[in-house]
């Protein structure tokens, strides 16, 4: 179709359009690059492009079925769709035709494009006010996710945001439109478990072995041996170039202050209330926090909440007279210096 539309143009004008949109190759060239090859200014190349478009637009009346299909497809998504998703849908994954799709969409005046910026991906829409409205909704979704502070499945996220978003959009708002607005945001991502959240959240985009280890603990909600952490990292659905190994993961658990050693090779998250230090340190902190002498049984119960060790290990540490003192009733206190 694209070849038929440009076949009656002058050779130079046809070449400019083919190179500008990458119709013969996947590479799209800038006005400057094309101008340099012809020894012409950027503005002159732009004029040739516009002249070509003016002639081509007179011929597209015979191709209305194609443009009607484009319009119907966009309307399926509420009249707006992220460019890469729209193109994939239109060409059914055939990347070789995406440049042709872009050329035809630009050719037809009924479609509009929002160019990519710092906060939004490039997207296409049908009505003038849709871009502003969609960006408002996307920003509202972002605020909502920050407030929830947790990854959420699409259905739940839609229920949370539906009332506010529908007020912005107006009549006919639905989940498909909501998804189209969500997808254009560069700050929102989806993980392989179909959960949505902020792109910089570990649950959405964990980077590095230590963050994947942290995510494993968050998911399991229990202390883990470092060998089990490695196995669970391997089961995470996130793509990874590097496979976890025992030494790397163990070193990350040792170095990162988010993790606390609570037993032999056993780690837990500090945010769960686990204190760092040796068993003797935990006994010391326990007695200091109690602000009264404690019996052996009281110390045992409190320390075992912090450390997965044998009772004898705790009793042996209690016998260190440099740190702990025992009164006549058999209760323990911190030895005064």
CSV table of C-alpha atoms in Angstrom, one decimal:
chain,number,residue,atom,x,y,z
A,1,UNK,CA,0.0,0.0,0.0
A,2,UNK,CA,2.8,2.5,0.9
A,3,UNK,CA,4.6,1.7,-2.4
A,4,UNK,CA,1.4,2.5,-4.3
A,5,UNK,CA,0.9,5.8,-2.5
A,6,UNK,CA,4.4,7.1,-3.4
A,7,UNK,CA,4.9,5.6,-6.8
A,8,UNK,CA,3.8,8.7,-8.7
A,9,UNK,CA,6.1,11.1,-6.8
A,10,UNK,CA,9.3,12.3,-8.3
A,11,UNK,CA,12.3,10.0,-7.5
A,12,UNK,CA,13.8,12.5,-5.1
A,13,UNK,CA,10.6,13.1,-3.2
A,14,UNK,CA,9.8,9.4,-3.0
A,15,UNK,CA,13.4,8.7,-1.7
A,16,UNK,CA,13.0,11.4,0.9
A,17,UNK,CA,9.8,9.9,2.3
A,18,UNK,CA,11.1,6.3,2.1
A,19,UNK,CA,14.2,7.3,4.1
A,20,UNK,CA,12.4,9.6,6.5
A,21,UNK,CA,10.0,6.8,7.5
A,22,UNK,CA,12.1,3.8,6.9
A,23,UNK,CA,9.7,2.3,4.4
A,24,UNK,CA,12.4,0.2,2.7
A,25,UNK,CA,14.6,-0.4,5.6
A,26,UNK,CA,13.9,-0.4,9.4
A,27,UNK,CA,16.1,2.6,9.9
A,28,UNK,CA,14.4,6.1,9.9
A,29,UNK,CA,16.6,9.0,8.9
A,30,UNK,CA,16.6,12.6,10.1
A,31,UNK,CA,16.0,15.6,7.8
A,32,UNK,CA,19.6,16.6,8.4
A,33,UNK,CA,21.0,13.2,7.3
A,34,UNK,CA,18.9,13.1,4.2
A,35,UNK,CA,19.8,16.7,3.4
A,36,UNK,CA,23.6,16.0,3.7
A,37,UNK,CA,23.3,13.2,1.2
A,38,UNK,CA,21.7,15.6,-1.3
A,39,UNK,CA,23.7,18.7,-0.4
A,40,UNK,CA,20.5,20.4,0.6
A,41,UNK,CA,19.3,22.2,3.7
A,42,UNK,CA,17.1,20.6,6.3
A,43,UNK,CA,14.4,23.0,5.4
A,44,UNK,CA,14.5,22.1,1.8
A,45,UNK,CA,14.1,18.4,2.6
A,46,UNK,CA,11.2,19.3,4.9
A,47,UNK,CA,9.6,21.1,1.9
A,48,UNK,CA,10.0,18.0,-0.3
A,49,UNK,CA,8.4,15.9,2.4
A,50,UNK,CA,5.4,18.2,2.7
A,51,UNK,CA,5.0,18.4,-1.1
A,52,UNK,CA,5.0,14.6,-1.2
A,53,UNK,CA,2.4,14.4,1.6
A,54,UNK,CA,0.2,16.9,-0.1
A,55,UNK,CA,0.1,14.8,-3.2
A,56,UNK,CA,-0.3,11.5,-1.4
A,57,UNK,CA,-3.2,12.7,0.7
A,58,UNK,CA,-5.2,13.2,-2.5
A,59,UNK,CA,-4.9,9.5,-3.1
A,60,UNK,CA,-5.8,8.1,0.3
A,61,UNK,CA,-9.5,8.4,-0.3
A,62,UNK,CA,-9.3,5.1,-2.1
A,63,UNK,CA,-7.8,3.5,1.0
A,64,UNK,CA,-10.4,4.4,3.6
A,65,UNK,CA,-10.9,0.8,4.7
A,66,UNK,CA,-7.4,0.8,6.1
A,67,UNK,CA,-7.8,4.0,8.0
A,68,UNK,CA,-11.2,2.9,9.2
A,69,UNK,CA,-9.6,-0.2,10.7
A,70,UNK,CA,-7.0,2.0,12.4
A,71,UNK,CA,-9.7,4.2,13.9
A,72,UNK,CA,-11.8,1.2,15.0
A,73,UNK,CA,-8.7,-0.3,16.7
A,74,UNK,CA,-7.9,2.8,18.6
A,75,UNK,CA,-11.6,3.2,19.7
A,76,UNK,CA,-11.4,-0.4,21.1
A,77,UNK,CA,-8.9,1.1,23.6
A,78,UNK,CA,-10.9,4.2,24.3
A,79,UNK,CA,-9.4,6.3,21.5
A,80,UNK,CA,-5.8,6.2,23.0
A,81,UNK,CA,-3.0,3.6,23.0
A,82,UNK,CA,0.7,3.5,23.8
A,83,UNK,CA,2.5,3.5,20.5
A,84,UNK,CA,4.4,0.3,20.8
A,85,UNK,CA,1.3,-1.6,21.9
A,86,UNK,CA,-0.9,-0.1,19.2
A,87,UNK,CA,1.7,-1.0,16.5
A,88,UNK,CA,2.1,-4.6,17.8
A,89,UNK,CA,-1.7,-5.0,17.7
A,90,UNK,CA,-2.0,-3.6,14.2
A,91,UNK,CA,0.8,-5.6,12.7
A,92,UNK,CA,0.3,-8.7,14.9
A,93,UNK,CA,4.0,-8.7,16.0
A,94,UNK,CA,5.5,-8.2,12.5
A,95,UNK,CA,8.1,-5.5,13.3
A,96,UNK,CA,9.0,-5.1,9.7
A,97,UNK,CA,5.7,-3.2,9.1
A,98,UNK,CA,5.8,-0.8,12.1
A,99,UNK,CA,7.4,2.0,10.1
A,100,UNK,CA,4.7,1.6,7.5
A,101,UNK,CA,2.0,1.9,10.2
A,102,UNK,CA,3.6,5.1,11.5
A,103,UNK,CA,3.7,6.6,8.0
A,104,UNK,CA,0.0,5.9,7.4
A,105,UNK,CA,-1.1,7.2,10.8
A,106,UNK,CA,0.8,10.4,10.2
A,107,UNK,CA,-0.6,10.6,6.7
A,108,UNK,CA,-4.2,10.6,8.0
A,109,UNK,CA,-5.1,13.8,9.7
A,110,UNK,CA,-7.6,12.0,12.0
A,111,UNK,CA,-4.9,10.5,14.2
A,112,UNK,CA,-2.7,12.4,16.6
A,113,UNK,CA,0.6,11.5,18.3
A,114,UNK,CA,1.9,12.6,21.6
A,115,UNK,CA,5.8,12.3,21.4
A,116,UNK,CA,7.7,10.6,24.2
A,117,UNK,CA,8.8,12.8,27.1
A,118,UNK,CA,10.3,12.3,30.6
A,119,UNK,CA,7.0,11.0,32.1
A,120,UNK,CA,5.1,9.5,29.2
A,121,UNK,CA,5.7,7.1,26.4
A,122,UNK,CA,4.7,8.0,22.8
A,123,UNK,CA,1.0,7.4,22.3
A,124,UNK,CA,-1.7,7.8,19.6
A,125,UNK,CA,-5.1,9.2,20.1
A,126,UNK,CA,-8.2,10.2,18.1
A,127,UNK,CA,-9.7,13.3,19.8
A,128,UNK,CA,-7.8,16.5,20.7
A,129,UNK,CA,-8.7,16.6,24.4
A,130,UNK,CA,-7.9,12.9,25.0
A,131,UNK,CA,-4.2,13.4,25.6
A,132,UNK,CA,-4.6,15.9,28.4
A,133,UNK,CA,-7.4,13.8,30.0
A,134,UNK,CA,-5.4,10.5,29.8
A,135,UNK,CA,-2.3,12.1,31.3
A,136,UNK,CA,-4.4,13.4,34.2
A,137,UNK,CA,-5.8,10.0,34.8
A,138,UNK,CA,-2.3,8.4,34.6
A,139,UNK,CA,-1.0,10.9,37.2
A,140,UNK,CA,-3.9,10.1,39.4
A,141,UNK,CA,-3.2,6.4,39.2
A,142,UNK,CA,0.5,7.1,40.1
A,143,UNK,CA,-0.7,9.1,43.2
A,144,UNK,CA,-3.0,6.2,44.2
A,145,UNK,CA,-0.2,3.7,43.9
A,146,UNK,CA,2.0,5.8,46.1
A,147,UNK,CA,-0.7,6.1,48.7
A,148,UNK,CA,-1.4,2.3,48.7
A,149,UNK,CA,2.4,1.7,48.8
A,150,UNK,CA,2.0,-1.9,47.5
A,151,UNK,CA,1.8,-3.7,44.1
A,152,UNK,CA,-1.8,-4.2,43.0
A,153,UNK,CA,-3.5,-6.4,40.3
A,154,UNK,CA,-5.4,-4.5,37.6
A,155,UNK,CA,-8.9,-5.3,38.8
A,156,UNK,CA,-8.3,-4.0,42.3
A,157,UNK,CA,-6.4,-0.9,41.0
A,158,UNK,CA,-9.3,-0.1,38.7
A,159,UNK,CA,-11.8,-0.4,41.6
A,160,UNK,CA,-9.7,2.0,43.8
A,161,UNK,CA,-9.3,4.6,41.0
A,162,UNK,CA,-12.6,4.2,39.0
A,163,UNK,CA,-14.6,6.9,40.8
A,164,UNK,CA,-11.9,9.6,40.4
A,165,UNK,CA,-10.8,8.6,36.9
A,166,UNK,CA,-14.4,8.4,35.6
A,167,UNK,CA,-15.0,12.0,36.8
A,168,UNK,CA,-12.0,13.1,34.7
A,169,UNK,CA,-12.8,11.1,31.6
A,170,UNK,CA,-16.6,11.4,31.6
A,171,UNK,CA,-19.2,9.2,30.0
A,172,UNK,CA,-18.2,5.7,28.8
A,173,UNK,CA,-15.2,5.2,31.0
A,174,UNK,CA,-14.3,1.6,31.5
A,175,UNK,CA,-11.4,-0.7,32.5
A,176,UNK,CA,-10.0,-0.8,28.9
A,177,UNK,CA,-9.7,3.0,28.9
A,178,UNK,CA,-8.2,2.9,32.4
A,179,UNK,CA,-5.5,0.4,31.2
A,180,UNK,CA,-4.7,2.6,28.2
A,181,UNK,CA,-4.1,5.6,30.4
A,182,UNK,CA,-2.1,3.5,32.9
A,183,UNK,CA,0.2,2.1,30.1
A,184,UNK,CA,1.4,5.5,28.9
A,185,UNK,CA,3.0,6.4,32.2
A,186,UNK,CA,6.8,5.8,32.4
A,187,UNK,CA,6.6,5.8,36.2
A,188,UNK,CA,4.3,2.8,36.4
A,189,UNK,CA,5.3,-0.8,35.7
A,190,UNK,CA,3.9,-4.3,35.7
A,191,UNK,CA,5.8,-7.3,37.0
A,192,UNK,CA,5.6,-10.9,35.6
A,193,UNK,CA,3.0,-11.7,38.3
A,194,UNK,CA,0.6,-9.1,36.7
A,195,UNK,CA,1.0,-6.7,39.6
A,196,UNK,CA,1.2,-2.9,39.0
A,197,UNK,CA,3.3,-0.5,40.9
A,198,UNK,CA,5.9,2.2,40.7
A,199,UNK,CA,8.8,1.3,38.4
A,200,UNK,CA,11.4,1.8,41.1
A,201,UNK,CA,9.7,-0.6,43.5
A,202,UNK,CA,11.6,-3.8,44.2
A,203,UNK,CA,8.4,-5.8,43.7
A,204,UNK,CA,8.1,-4.4,40.2
A,205,UNK,CA,11.7,-4.1,39.1
A,206,UNK,CA,14.2,-5.8,41.4
A,207,UNK,CA,17.8,-5.0,40.4
A,208,UNK,CA,20.8,-6.9,41.7
A,209,UNK,CA,21.0,-10.1,43.8
A,210,UNK,CA,20.6,-8.3,47.1
A,211,UNK,CA,17.3,-6.7,46.1
A,212,UNK,CA,16.1,-10.1,44.7
A,213,UNK,CA,17.0,-11.6,48.0
A,214,UNK,CA,15.1,-8.9,49.9
A,215,UNK,CA,12.1,-9.6,47.7
A,216,UNK,CA,12.3,-13.3,48.5
A,217,UNK,CA,12.2,-12.5,52.2
A,218,UNK,CA,9.2,-10.1,51.7
A,219,UNK,CA,7.3,-12.8,49.9
A,220,UNK,CA,8.1,-15.7,52.3
A,221,UNK,CA,7.6,-13.6,55.5
A,222,UNK,CA,9.9,-15.9,57.5
A,223,UNK,CA,13.6,-16.4,58.3
A,224,UNK,CA,15.5,-18.3,55.6
A,225,UNK,CA,18.8,-20.2,55.3
A,226,UNK,CA,21.0,-18.6,52.6
A,227,UNK,CA,20.9,-21.8,50.6
A,228,UNK,CA,17.1,-21.6,50.4
A,229,UNK,CA,17.3,-17.9,49.5
A,230,UNK,CA,19.3,-18.9,46.4
A,231,UNK,CA,16.8,-21.5,45.4
A,232,UNK,CA,13.9,-19.1,45.8
A,233,UNK,CA,15.7,-16.4,43.8
A,234,UNK,CA,16.0,-18.9,40.9
A,235,UNK,CA,12.2,-19.4,41.1
A,236,UNK,CA,11.4,-15.6,40.8
A,237,UNK,CA,9.6,-14.8,37.5
A,238,UNK,CA,11.9,-11.8,36.8
A,239,UNK,CA,14.3,-12.2,33.9
A,240,UNK,CA,18.0,-12.2,34.8
A,241,UNK,CA,21.2,-12.4,32.9
A,242,UNK,CA,23.1,-13.7,36.0
A,243,UNK,CA,22.1,-16.9,37.8
A,244,UNK,CA,22.4,-16.7,41.6
A,245,UNK,CA,25.2,-18.7,43.3
A,246,UNK,CA,25.7,-19.5,47.0
A,247,UNK,CA,28.8,-17.3,47.5
A,248,UNK,CA,27.3,-14.2,45.9
A,249,UNK,CA,24.0,-14.4,47.7
A,250,UNK,CA,25.6,-15.2,51.1
A,251,UNK,CA,28.0,-12.2,50.7
A,252,UNK,CA,25.1,-9.9,49.9
A,253,UNK,CA,23.2,-11.1,53.0
A,254,UNK,CA,26.3,-10.4,55.1
A,255,UNK,CA,27.0,-7.0,53.8
A,256,UNK,CA,23.5,-5.5,53.5
A,257,UNK,CA,22.2,-4.0,56.7
A,258,UNK,CA,18.6,-5.0,55.8
A,259,UNK,CA,19.4,-8.6,56.7
A,260,UNK,CA,20.2,-10.0,60.2
A,261,UNK,CA,22.0,-13.3,60.9
A,262,UNK,CA,19.6,-15.1,63.4
A,263,UNK,CA,21.0,-18.6,63.4
A,264,UNK,CA,23.6,-20.7,61.6
A,265,UNK,CA,23.3,-19.5,58.0
A,266,UNK,CA,19.8,-18.3,58.8
A,267,UNK,CA,18.8,-14.8,58.0
A,268,UNK,CA,15.8,-12.5,58.6
A,269,UNK,CA,14.9,-8.9,57.8
A,270,UNK,CA,15.8,-6.2,60.3
A,271,UNK,CA,12.5,-4.5,59.7
A,272,UNK,CA,10.8,-7.5,61.3
A,273,UNK,CA,12.3,-6.5,64.6
A,274,UNK,CA,15.4,-8.6,64.6
A,275,UNK,CA,18.5,-7.1,66.3
A,276,UNK,CA,22.0,-7.4,64.9
A,277,UNK,CA,24.8,-8.9,66.9
A,278,UNK,CA,25.9,-12.1,68.6
A,279,UNK,CA,23.9,-14.0,71.2
A,280,UNK,CA,25.7,-12.2,74.0
A,281,UNK,CA,24.8,-8.9,72.5
A,282,UNK,CA,21.1,-9.9,72.3
A,283,UNK,CA,21.2,-11.0,76.0
A,284,UNK,CA,22.8,-7.6,76.9
A,285,UNK,CA,20.1,-5.6,74.9
A,286,UNK,CA,17.4,-7.8,76.5
A,287,UNK,CA,18.5,-7.0,80.0
A,288,UNK,CA,19.0,-3.4,79.3
A,289,UNK,CA,15.6,-3.0,77.8
A,290,UNK,CA,13.9,-4.9,80.7
A,291,UNK,CA,15.2,-2.3,83.3
A,292,UNK,CA,14.9,-5.0,86.0
A,293,UNK,CA,16.6,-8.3,86.8
A,294,UNK,CA,15.3,-11.3,84.7
A,295,UNK,CA,15.1,-14.9,85.4
A,296,UNK,CA,16.9,-17.4,83.2
A,297,UNK,CA,13.6,-18.5,81.7
A,298,UNK,CA,12.6,-14.9,80.9
A,299,UNK,CA,15.9,-14.3,79.2
A,300,UNK,CA,15.6,-17.6,77.3
A,301,UNK,CA,12.1,-16.8,76.0
A,302,UNK,CA,13.1,-13.3,74.9
A,303,UNK,CA,16.4,-14.2,73.2
A,304,UNK,CA,14.8,-17.2,71.4
A,305,UNK,CA,12.5,-14.7,69.7
A,306,UNK,CA,15.6,-13.0,68.3
A,307,UNK,CA,17.9,-16.0,67.6
A,308,UNK,CA,17.4,-19.5,66.4
A,309,UNK,CA,20.0,-21.2,68.7
A,310,UNK,CA,20.1,-24.0,71.2
A,311,UNK,CA,19.2,-23.1,74.8
A,312,UNK,CA,22.6,-24.2,76.0
A,313,UNK,CA,24.2,-21.5,73.8
A,314,UNK,CA,22.2,-18.9,75.6
A,315,UNK,CA,23.0,-20.3,79.0
A,316,UNK,CA,26.7,-20.5,78.2
A,317,UNK,CA,26.8,-16.8,77.2
A,318,UNK,CA,24.9,-15.9,80.5
A,319,UNK,CA,27.8,-17.4,82.4
A,320,UNK,CA,30.2,-14.6,81.2
A,321,UNK,CA,30.9,-12.8,84.4
A,322,UNK,CA,32.5,-9.8,82.6
A,323,UNK,CA,29.0,-8.9,81.2
A,324,UNK,CA,26.3,-10.4,83.4
A,325,UNK,CA,25.7,-10.7,87.2
A,326,UNK,CA,23.5,-13.2,89.1
A,327,UNK,CA,21.7,-12.1,92.2
A,328,UNK,CA,20.7,-14.2,95.3
A,329,UNK,CA,17.3,-15.0,93.7
A,330,UNK,CA,19.0,-16.4,90.6
A,331,UNK,CA,18.0,-13.4,88.4
A,332,UNK,CA,20.4,-11.8,86.0
A,333,UNK,CA,21.4,-8.1,85.4
A,334,UNK,CA,24.1,-6.3,83.5
A,335,UNK,CA,27.3,-6.2,85.5
A,336,UNK,CA,28.2,-2.6,86.4
A,337,UNK,CA,31.6,-1.5,85.3
